[in-house]
């Protein structure tokens, strides 16, 4: 993996956003790999394919690329139409998302991460304000992807702060939460919510009491559930079975880093 863009490729372009698109897409095509199966080199879909930008010819995973000229990924990423995005999430047609940040003065990659499609829930898709009446597409509603709501285990860096992460690490982190693909709707929502609660506890070892402190917050989200504590313990058991946490003494848990 080489972190520098092949800038000569944009010699024939003058439009800034076109230049950025050509360089970033080309970089991903030549430098990324499939985090699912490890296949080197991804293939590009024809331009304007509505579903995704890249695919893996070996395992058929699909990837969409979002990039911006910045150092950090930040908290949110601007995406397309809100209704389309929600539809995609619910229909399972959602691709995995690559996020790329780069330095435009040096044309170099700063951060490159993937959020697997199974981490996408409607919680992370935030509706933007409709475009004003004077806009060309008046009334159109876009969305932002709020990545602060994606648990740490779902933010898989291939490059972090200009440092290339070992491919083995990337693939094992990917494999570590693939089980989420079999979960849908509220069942998946609960697992991801508890993952986020665990992330929010600033200790490697935590107690049941620590995690119960989120009861009120969860009750607000699931007002019809009168057994929030039971539900929390059920998710903890599930996460233990999947190797994301370890049960220590009675009521004490340890985080396992993927
Ligand atoms: Zn693959």
PDB file of N, CA, C and O and ligand atoms in Angstrom, residues 34 36-39 56 58-61, ligand 1:
ATOM      1  N   UNK A  34      -9.669  -6.392  -0.221  1.00  0.00           N
ATOM      2  CA  UNK A  34     -10.969  -6.729   0.348  1.00  0.00           C
ATOM      3  C   UNK A  34     -10.777  -7.147   1.806  1.00  0.00           C
ATOM      4  O   UNK A  34     -10.114  -8.150   2.072  1.00  0.00           O
ATOM      5  N   UNK A  36     -12.772  -8.476   3.727  1.00  0.00           N
ATOM      6  CA  UNK A  36     -13.502  -9.712   4.013  1.00  0.00           C
ATOM      7  C   UNK A  36     -12.672 -10.944   3.657  1.00  0.00           C
ATOM      8  O   UNK A  36     -12.493 -11.836   4.481  1.00  0.00           O
ATOM      9  N   UNK A  37     -12.132 -10.994   2.430  1.00  0.00           N
ATOM     10  CA  UNK A  37     -11.421 -12.211   2.014  1.00  0.00           C
ATOM     11  C   UNK A  37      -9.937 -11.975   1.769  1.00  0.00           C
ATOM     12  O   UNK A  37      -9.191 -12.916   1.521  1.00  0.00           O
ATOM     13  N   UNK A  38      -9.510 -10.723   1.792  1.00  0.00           N
ATOM     14  CA  UNK A  38      -8.092 -10.431   1.623  1.00  0.00           C
ATOM     15  C   UNK A  38      -7.648 -10.263   0.186  1.00  0.00           C
ATOM     16  O   UNK A  38      -6.477  -9.972  -0.078  1.00  0.00           O
ATOM     17  N   UNK A  39      -8.565 -10.443  -0.757  1.00  0.00           N
ATOM     18  CA  UNK A  39      -8.225 -10.303  -2.178  1.00  0.00           C
ATOM     19  C   UNK A  39      -7.580  -8.933  -2.444  1.00  0.00           C
ATOM     20  O   UNK A  39      -8.103  -7.900  -2.032  1.00  0.00           O
ATOM     21  N   UNK A  56     -15.527  -6.891  -4.873  1.00  0.00           N
ATOM     22  CA  UNK A  56     -14.458  -7.881  -4.822  1.00  0.00           C
ATOM     23  C   UNK A  56     -14.865  -9.028  -5.744  1.00  0.00           C
ATOM     24  O   UNK A  56     -15.961  -9.571  -5.610  1.00  0.00           O
ATOM     25  N   UNK A  58     -13.674 -11.928  -5.838  1.00  0.00           N
ATOM     26  CA  UNK A  58     -13.578 -13.247  -5.201  1.00  0.00           C
ATOM     27  C   UNK A  58     -14.775 -13.537  -4.290  1.00  0.00           C
ATOM     28  O   UNK A  58     -15.361 -14.603  -4.358  1.00  0.00           O
ATOM     29  N   UNK A  59     -15.147 -12.574  -3.438  1.00  0.00           N
ATOM     30  CA  UNK A  59     -16.227 -12.856  -2.479  1.00  0.00           C
ATOM     31  C   UNK A  59     -17.484 -12.006  -2.721  1.00  0.00           C
ATOM     32  O   UNK A  59     -18.445 -12.110  -1.974  1.00  0.00           O
ATOM     33  N   UNK A  60     -17.451 -11.148  -3.744  1.00  0.00           N
ATOM     34  CA  UNK A  60     -18.604 -10.320  -4.141  1.00  0.00           C
ATOM     35  C   UNK A  60     -19.016  -9.222  -3.161  1.00  0.00           C
ATOM     36  O   UNK A  60     -20.086  -8.628  -3.320  1.00  0.00           O
ATOM     37  N   UNK A  61     -18.226  -8.955  -2.139  1.00  0.00           N
ATOM     38  CA  UNK A  61     -18.555  -7.832  -1.249  1.00  0.00           C
ATOM     39  C   UNK A  61     -18.531  -6.542  -2.071  1.00  0.00           C
ATOM     40  O   UNK A  61     -17.726  -6.405  -2.994  1.00  0.00           O
TER      41      UNK A  61
HETATM   42 ZN1  LIG B   1     -13.387 -10.336  -1.012  1.00  0.00          ZN
END
